[in-house]
């Protein structure tokens, strides 16, 4: 090992294929850890204006049913249900302007 290599602090990086010694950047160390998405919570993936809300509290929906539509970047986008279930809460109404990451509706 030369002088430069000995000055570098190696850390173990765990992957699904094993653990490896490596250097980790500050950006990597400060990242937000990945978490599985909760399919019962529908959030906006882009800023836009809600054009229609096609469900109400208590409605039973199947996977793929239309939940709401919104306009963003001059296009109309449709949110479809990722799961079957009962709508527990609707947090938006037609005409609402929402930012990215806003909770739109929830399932029981």
Tab-separated table of N, CA and C in Angstrom:
chain	number	residue	atom	x	y	z
A	1	UNK	N	0.851	-1.171	0.000
A	1	UNK	CA	0.000	0.000	0.000
A	1	UNK	C	0.896	1.232	0.000
A	2	UNK	N	0.619	2.190	-0.864
A	2	UNK	CA	1.439	3.392	-0.877
A	2	UNK	C	0.886	4.437	0.089
A	3	UNK	N	1.565	5.566	0.172
A	3	UNK	CA	1.222	6.622	1.139
A	3	UNK	C	-0.193	7.162	0.914
A	4	UNK	N	-0.601	7.342	-0.353
A	4	UNK	CA	-1.931	7.887	-0.647
A	4	UNK	C	-3.030	6.924	-0.224
A	5	UNK	N	-2.871	5.651	-0.485
A	5	UNK	CA	-3.883	4.660	-0.132
A	5	UNK	C	-4.066	4.537	1.375
A	6	UNK	N	-3.003	4.660	2.139
A	6	UNK	CA	-3.122	4.512	3.585
A	6	UNK	C	-3.852	5.694	4.222
A	7	UNK	N	-3.879	6.860	3.563
A	7	UNK	CA	-4.548	8.038	4.113
A	7	UNK	C	-6.057	7.984	3.890
A	8	UNK	N	-6.512	7.124	2.997
A	8	UNK	CA	-7.936	7.022	2.680
A	8	UNK	C	-8.606	6.074	3.668
A	9	UNK	N	-9.704	6.520	4.263
A	9	UNK	CA	-10.465	5.688	5.200
A	9	UNK	C	-11.496	4.889	4.405
A	10	UNK	N	-11.342	3.583	4.383
A	10	UNK	CA	-12.288	2.731	3.671
A	10	UNK	C	-13.414	2.323	4.602
A	11	UNK	N	-14.614	2.242	4.038
A	11	UNK	CA	-15.784	1.801	4.791
A	11	UNK	C	-16.402	0.621	4.056
A	12	UNK	N	-17.197	-0.139	4.769
A	12	UNK	CA	-17.833	-1.309	4.156
A	12	UNK	C	-19.170	-0.900	3.536
A	13	UNK	N	-19.345	-1.237	2.282
A	13	UNK	CA	-20.590	-0.985	1.559
A	13	UNK	C	-21.294	-2.324	1.386
A	14	UNK	N	-22.493	-2.456	1.963
A	14	UNK	CA	-23.246	-3.704	1.873
A	14	UNK	C	-24.149	-3.668	0.652
A	15	UNK	N	-24.070	-4.708	-0.156
A	15	UNK	CA	-24.948	-4.861	-1.318
A	15	UNK	C	-25.617	-6.217	-1.226
A	16	UNK	N	-26.503	-6.512	-2.146
A	16	UNK	CA	-27.165	-7.813	-2.102
A	16	UNK	C	-26.207	-8.945	-2.470
A	17	UNK	N	-25.057	-8.609	-3.049
A	17	UNK	CA	-24.070	-9.627	-3.425
A	17	UNK	C	-22.914	-9.739	-2.442
A	18	UNK	N	-22.966	-8.983	-1.341
A	18	UNK	CA	-21.894	-9.037	-0.352
A	18	UNK	C	-21.496	-7.652	0.116
A	19	UNK	N	-20.466	-7.586	0.935
A	19	UNK	CA	-19.957	-6.307	1.454
A	19	UNK	C	-18.578	-6.050	0.877
A	20	UNK	N	-18.300	-4.781	0.579
A	20	UNK	CA	-17.049	-4.423	-0.067
A	20	UNK	C	-16.439	-3.195	0.593
A	21	UNK	N	-15.119	-3.169	0.771
A	21	UNK	CA	-14.470	-1.969	1.289
A	21	UNK	C	-14.412	-0.925	0.173
A	22	UNK	N	-14.770	0.306	0.471
A	22	UNK	CA	-14.780	1.368	-0.523
A	22	UNK	C	-14.747	2.718	0.176
A	23	UNK	N	-14.614	3.777	-0.595
A	23	UNK	CA	-14.727	5.124	-0.039
A	23	UNK	C	-16.148	5.603	-0.324
A	24	UNK	N	-16.733	6.302	0.608
A	24	UNK	CA	-18.089	6.822	0.444
A	24	UNK	C	-18.033	8.343	0.480
A	25	UNK	N	-18.701	8.991	-0.468
A	25	UNK	CA	-18.709	10.445	-0.511
A	25	UNK	C	-19.627	11.004	0.566
A	26	UNK	N	-19.449	12.286	0.879
A	26	UNK	CA	-20.320	12.948	1.851
A	26	UNK	C	-21.755	12.952	1.343
A	27	UNK	N	-21.937	13.144	0.035
A	27	UNK	CA	-23.285	13.137	-0.539
A	27	UNK	C	-23.956	11.783	-0.305
A	28	UNK	N	-23.219	10.698	-0.486
A	28	UNK	CA	-23.776	9.367	-0.260
A	28	UNK	C	-24.121	9.164	1.213
A	29	UNK	N	-23.244	9.586	2.094
A	29	UNK	CA	-23.473	9.408	3.530
A	29	UNK	C	-24.676	10.210	4.025
A	30	UNK	N	-24.956	11.362	3.408
A	30	UNK	CA	-26.045	12.240	3.858
A	30	UNK	C	-27.347	12.020	3.100
A	31	UNK	N	-27.395	11.018	2.231
A	31	UNK	CA	-28.603	10.786	1.435
A	31	UNK	C	-29.755	10.325	2.325
A	32	UNK	N	-30.959	10.520	1.819
A	32	UNK	CA	-32.141	10.010	2.525
A	32	UNK	C	-32.274	8.535	2.198
A	33	UNK	N	-32.327	7.685	3.203
A	33	UNK	CA	-32.413	6.255	2.921
A	33	UNK	C	-33.691	5.897	2.157
A	34	UNK	N	-33.589	4.899	1.302
A	34	UNK	CA	-34.737	4.446	0.536
A	34	UNK	C	-35.744	3.781	1.461
A	35	UNK	N	-37.010	4.069	1.221
A	35	UNK	CA	-38.078	3.415	1.973
A	35	UNK	C	-39.157	2.992	0.978
A	36	UNK	N	-39.737	1.842	1.194
A	36	UNK	CA	-40.803	1.366	0.320
A	36	UNK	C	-41.977	2.335	0.355
A	37	UNK	N	-42.578	2.551	-0.800
A	37	UNK	CA	-43.711	3.460	-0.893
A	37	UNK	C	-44.948	2.814	-0.278
A	38	UNK	N	-45.705	3.611	0.489
A	38	UNK	CA	-46.965	3.140	1.073
A	38	UNK	C	-48.049	3.313	0.013
A	39	UNK	N	-48.522	2.218	-0.563
A	39	UNK	CA	-49.501	2.276	-1.649
A	39	UNK	C	-50.861	2.791	-1.198
A	40	UNK	N	-51.076	2.902	0.115
A	40	UNK	CA	-52.363	3.422	0.609
A	40	UNK	C	-52.382	4.946	0.636
A	41	UNK	N	-51.251	5.592	0.365
A	41	UNK	CA	-51.156	7.053	0.362
A	41	UNK	C	-50.781	7.509	-1.044
A	42	UNK	N	-51.655	8.249	-1.696
A	42	UNK	CA	-51.422	8.742	-3.050
A	42	UNK	C	-50.893	10.171	-2.943
A	43	UNK	N	-49.674	10.398	-3.455
A	43	UNK	CA	-49.058	11.729	-3.408
A	43	UNK	C	-48.785	12.209	-4.824
A	44	UNK	N	-48.730	13.528	-4.993
A	44	UNK	CA	-48.468	14.093	-6.317
A	44	UNK	C	-47.011	13.860	-6.695
A	45	UNK	N	-46.791	13.465	-7.932
A	45	UNK	CA	-45.431	13.207	-8.397
A	45	UNK	C	-44.862	14.392	-9.162
A	46	UNK	N	-45.708	15.418	-9.388
A	46	UNK	CA	-45.300	16.609	-10.115
A	46	UNK	C	-46.261	17.734	-9.703
A	47	UNK	N	-45.834	18.998	-9.709
A	47	UNK	CA	-46.766	20.081	-9.395
A	47	UNK	C	-47.833	20.209	-10.485
A	48	UNK	N	-49.039	20.601	-10.093
A	48	UNK	CA	-50.096	20.763	-11.078
A	48	UNK	C	-51.393	21.226	-10.449
A	49	UNK	N	-52.435	21.288	-11.257
A	49	UNK	CA	-53.767	21.707	-10.821
A	49	UNK	C	-54.727	20.535	-10.941
A	50	UNK	N	-55.425	20.228	-9.854
A	50	UNK	CA	-56.399	19.128	-9.866
A	50	UNK	C	-57.563	19.543	-10.763
A	51	UNK	N	-57.897	18.706	-11.748
A	51	UNK	CA	-59.014	19.030	-12.637
A	51	UNK	C	-60.284	18.278	-12.245
A	52	UNK	N	-60.147	17.001	-11.880
A	52	UNK	CA	-61.313	16.249	-11.406
A	52	UNK	C	-60.902	15.315	-10.288
A	53	UNK	N	-61.815	15.102	-9.359
A	53	UNK	CA	-61.649	14.076	-8.330
A	53	UNK	C	-62.776	13.085	-8.584
A	54	UNK	N	-62.418	11.868	-8.968
A	54	UNK	CA	-63.396	10.885	-9.419
A	54	UNK	C	-63.868	9.932	-8.324
A	55	UNK	N	-63.383	10.100	-7.096
A	55	UNK	CA	-63.793	9.248	-5.979
A	55	UNK	C	-64.138	10.124	-4.786
A	56	UNK	N	-64.867	9.524	-3.842
A	56	UNK	CA	-65.182	10.228	-2.585
A	56	UNK	C	-64.953	9.248	-1.437
A	57	UNK	N	-64.939	9.762	-0.237
A	57	UNK	CA	-64.718	8.922	0.942
A	57	UNK	C	-65.755	7.804	0.980
A	58	UNK	N	-65.291	6.592	1.216
A	58	UNK	CA	-66.178	5.433	1.288
A	58	UNK	C	-66.294	4.646	-0.003
A	59	UNK	N	-65.858	5.236	-1.126
A	59	UNK	CA	-65.921	4.510	-2.400
A	59	UNK	C	-64.971	3.323	-2.378
A	60	UNK	N	-65.440	2.208	-2.952
A	60	UNK	CA	-64.578	1.034	-3.115
A	60	UNK	C	-64.030	1.078	-4.542
A	61	UNK	N	-62.734	0.922	-4.679
A	61	UNK	CA	-62.107	0.956	-5.996
A	61	UNK	C	-61.293	-0.316	-6.207
A	62	UNK	N	-61.097	-0.634	-7.476
A	62	UNK	CA	-60.249	-1.757	-7.853
A	62	UNK	C	-58.924	-1.205	-8.357
A	63	UNK	N	-57.919	-2.040	-8.380
A	63	UNK	CA	-56.633	-1.629	-8.933
A	63	UNK	C	-56.838	-1.167	-10.373
A	64	UNK	N	-56.312	0.008	-10.713
A	64	UNK	CA	-56.431	0.548	-12.062
A	64	UNK	C	-57.572	1.527	-12.250
A	65	UNK	N	-58.513	1.624	-11.287
A	65	UNK	CA	-59.603	2.600	-11.404
A	65	UNK	C	-59.044	4.023	-11.336
A	66	UNK	N	-59.696	4.956	-12.036
A	66	UNK	CA	-59.271	6.362	-12.040
A	66	UNK	C	-59.644	6.998	-10.704
A	67	UNK	N	-58.661	7.635	-10.061
A	67	UNK	CA	-58.897	8.323	-8.789
A	67	UNK	C	-59.104	9.810	-9.002
A	68	UNK	N	-58.229	10.422	-9.799
A	68	UNK	CA	-58.345	11.852	-10.084
A	68	UNK	C	-57.491	12.192	-11.280
A	69	UNK	N	-57.725	13.383	-11.831
A	69	UNK	CA	-56.903	13.876	-12.936
A	69	UNK	C	-56.394	15.259	-12.571
A	70	UNK	N	-55.264	15.617	-13.144
A	70	UNK	CA	-54.716	16.937	-12.918
A	70	UNK	C	-53.983	17.404	-14.161
A	71	UNK	N	-53.822	18.714	-14.253
A	71	UNK	CA	-53.142	19.314	-15.383
A	71	UNK	C	-51.776	19.786	-14.914
A	72	UNK	N	-50.744	19.362	-15.632
A	72	UNK	CA	-49.375	19.771	-15.336
A	72	UNK	C	-48.601	19.830	-16.646
A	73	UNK	N	-47.840	20.871	-16.820
A	73	UNK	CA	-47.016	21.037	-18.014
A	73	UNK	C	-47.842	20.910	-19.295
A	74	UNK	N	-49.025	21.503	-19.297
A	74	UNK	CA	-49.937	21.528	-20.441
A	74	UNK	C	-50.474	20.146	-20.824
A	75	UNK	N	-50.406	19.200	-19.896
A	75	UNK	CA	-50.925	17.861	-20.164
A	75	UNK	C	-51.871	17.457	-19.047
A	76	UNK	N	-52.856	16.654	-19.378
A	76	UNK	CA	-53.764	16.113	-18.376
A	76	UNK	C	-53.244	14.729	-17.971
A	77	UNK	N	-53.030	14.543	-16.684
A	77	UNK	CA	-52.494	13.300	-16.142
A	77	UNK	C	-53.575	12.611	-15.311
A	78	UNK	N	-53.586	11.306	-15.348
A	78	UNK	CA	-54.573	10.529	-14.612
A	78	UNK	C	-53.880	9.712	-13.537
A	79	UNK	N	-54.379	9.809	-12.315
A	79	UNK	CA	-53.910	8.937	-11.238
A	79	UNK	C	-54.839	7.740	-11.202
A	80	UNK	N	-54.272	6.551	-11.304
A	80	UNK	CA	-55.042	5.318	-11.208
A	80	UNK	C	-54.682	4.629	-9.905
A	81	UNK	N	-55.615	3.896	-9.366
A	81	UNK	CA	-55.411	3.242	-8.083
A	81	UNK	C	-54.354	2.142	-8.190
A	82	UNK	N	-53.331	2.173	-7.329
A	82	UNK	CA	-52.318	1.123	-7.360
A	82	UNK	C	-52.780	-0.158	-6.661
A	83	UNK	N	-53.877	-0.044	-5.883
A	83	UNK	CA	-54.396	-1.192	-5.129
A	83	UNK	C	-55.918	-1.134	-5.119
A	84	UNK	N	-56.536	-2.226	-4.760
A	84	UNK	CA	-57.973	-2.232	-4.533
A	84	UNK	C	-58.233	-1.892	-3.072
A	85	UNK	N	-59.315	-1.176	-2.792
A	85	UNK	CA	-59.623	-0.840	-1.407
A	85	UNK	C	-60.696	0.211	-1.294
A	86	UNK	N	-60.841	0.751	-0.085
A	86	UNK	CA	-61.842	1.768	0.212
A	86	UNK	C	-61.147	3.099	0.452
A	87	UNK	N	-61.667	4.149	-0.161
A	87	UNK	CA	-61.093	5.484	0.008
A	87	UNK	C	-61.413	5.968	1.419
A	88	UNK	N	-60.377	6.315	2.183
A	88	UNK	CA	-60.551	6.770	3.565
A	88	UNK	C	-60.619	8.292	3.656
A	89	UNK	N	-59.757	8.988	2.911
A	89	UNK	CA	-59.718	10.452	2.960
A	89	UNK	C	-59.356	11.006	1.595
A	90	UNK	N	-59.980	12.112	1.234
A	90	UNK	CA	-59.635	12.846	0.023
A	90	UNK	C	-59.183	14.227	0.483
A	91	UNK	N	-57.949	14.597	0.165
A	91	UNK	CA	-57.359	15.836	0.671
A	91	UNK	C	-57.385	16.982	-0.330
A	92	UNK	N	-57.905	16.756	-1.538
A	92	UNK	CA	-57.923	17.794	-2.562
A	92	UNK	C	-59.297	17.882	-3.200
A	93	UNK	N	-59.507	18.977	-3.913
A	93	UNK	CA	-60.746	19.181	-4.668
A	93	UNK	C	-60.375	19.743	-6.034
A	94	UNK	N	-61.303	19.674	-6.981
A	94	UNK	CA	-61.063	20.225	-8.312
A	94	UNK	C	-60.703	21.705	-8.178
A	95	UNK	N	-59.665	22.103	-8.905
A	95	UNK	CA	-59.206	23.490	-8.865
A	95	UNK	C	-58.030	23.733	-7.924
A	96	UNK	N	-57.759	22.796	-7.028
A	96	UNK	CA	-56.621	22.948	-6.111
A	96	UNK	C	-55.306	22.874	-6.878
A	97	UNK	N	-54.371	23.751	-6.507
A	97	UNK	CA	-53.023	23.716	-7.058
A	97	UNK	C	-52.144	23.010	-6.028
A	98	UNK	N	-51.436	21.983	-6.458
A	98	UNK	CA	-50.626	21.192	-5.528
A	98	UNK	C	-49.166	21.178	-5.971
A	99	UNK	N	-48.287	21.065	-4.998
A	99	UNK	CA	-46.858	20.931	-5.260
A	99	UNK	C	-46.503	19.450	-5.343
A	100	UNK	N	-45.295	19.165	-5.743
A	100	UNK	CA	-44.809	17.784	-5.761
A	100	UNK	C	-44.754	17.260	-4.328
A	101	UNK	N	-45.213	16.013	-4.135
A	101	UNK	CA	-45.133	15.376	-2.828
A	101	UNK	C	-46.300	15.632	-1.908
A	102	UNK	N	-47.335	16.318	-2.362
A	102	UNK	CA	-48.507	16.609	-1.542
A	102	UNK	C	-49.406	15.366	-1.462
A	103	UNK	N	-49.897	15.060	-0.259
A	103	UNK	CA	-50.804	13.933	-0.078
A	103	UNK	C	-52.160	14.270	-0.696
A	104	UNK	N	-52.599	13.448	-1.651
A	104	UNK	CA	-53.843	13.705	-2.371
A	104	UNK	C	-55.010	12.927	-1.791
A	105	UNK	N	-54.813	11.629	-1.549
A	105	UNK	CA	-55.860	10.825	-0.923
A	105	UNK	C	-55.250	9.603	-0.278
A	106	UNK	N	-56.064	8.970	0.581
A	106	UNK	CA	-55.600	7.804	1.334
A	106	UNK	C	-56.638	6.693	1.285
A	107	UNK	N	-56.143	5.471	1.348
A	107	UNK	CA	-57.000	4.286	1.446
A	107	UNK	C	-57.007	3.786	2.879
A	108	UNK	N	-58.065	3.044	3.237
A	108	UNK	CA	-58.131	2.427	4.578
A	108	UNK	C	-57.072	1.359	4.695
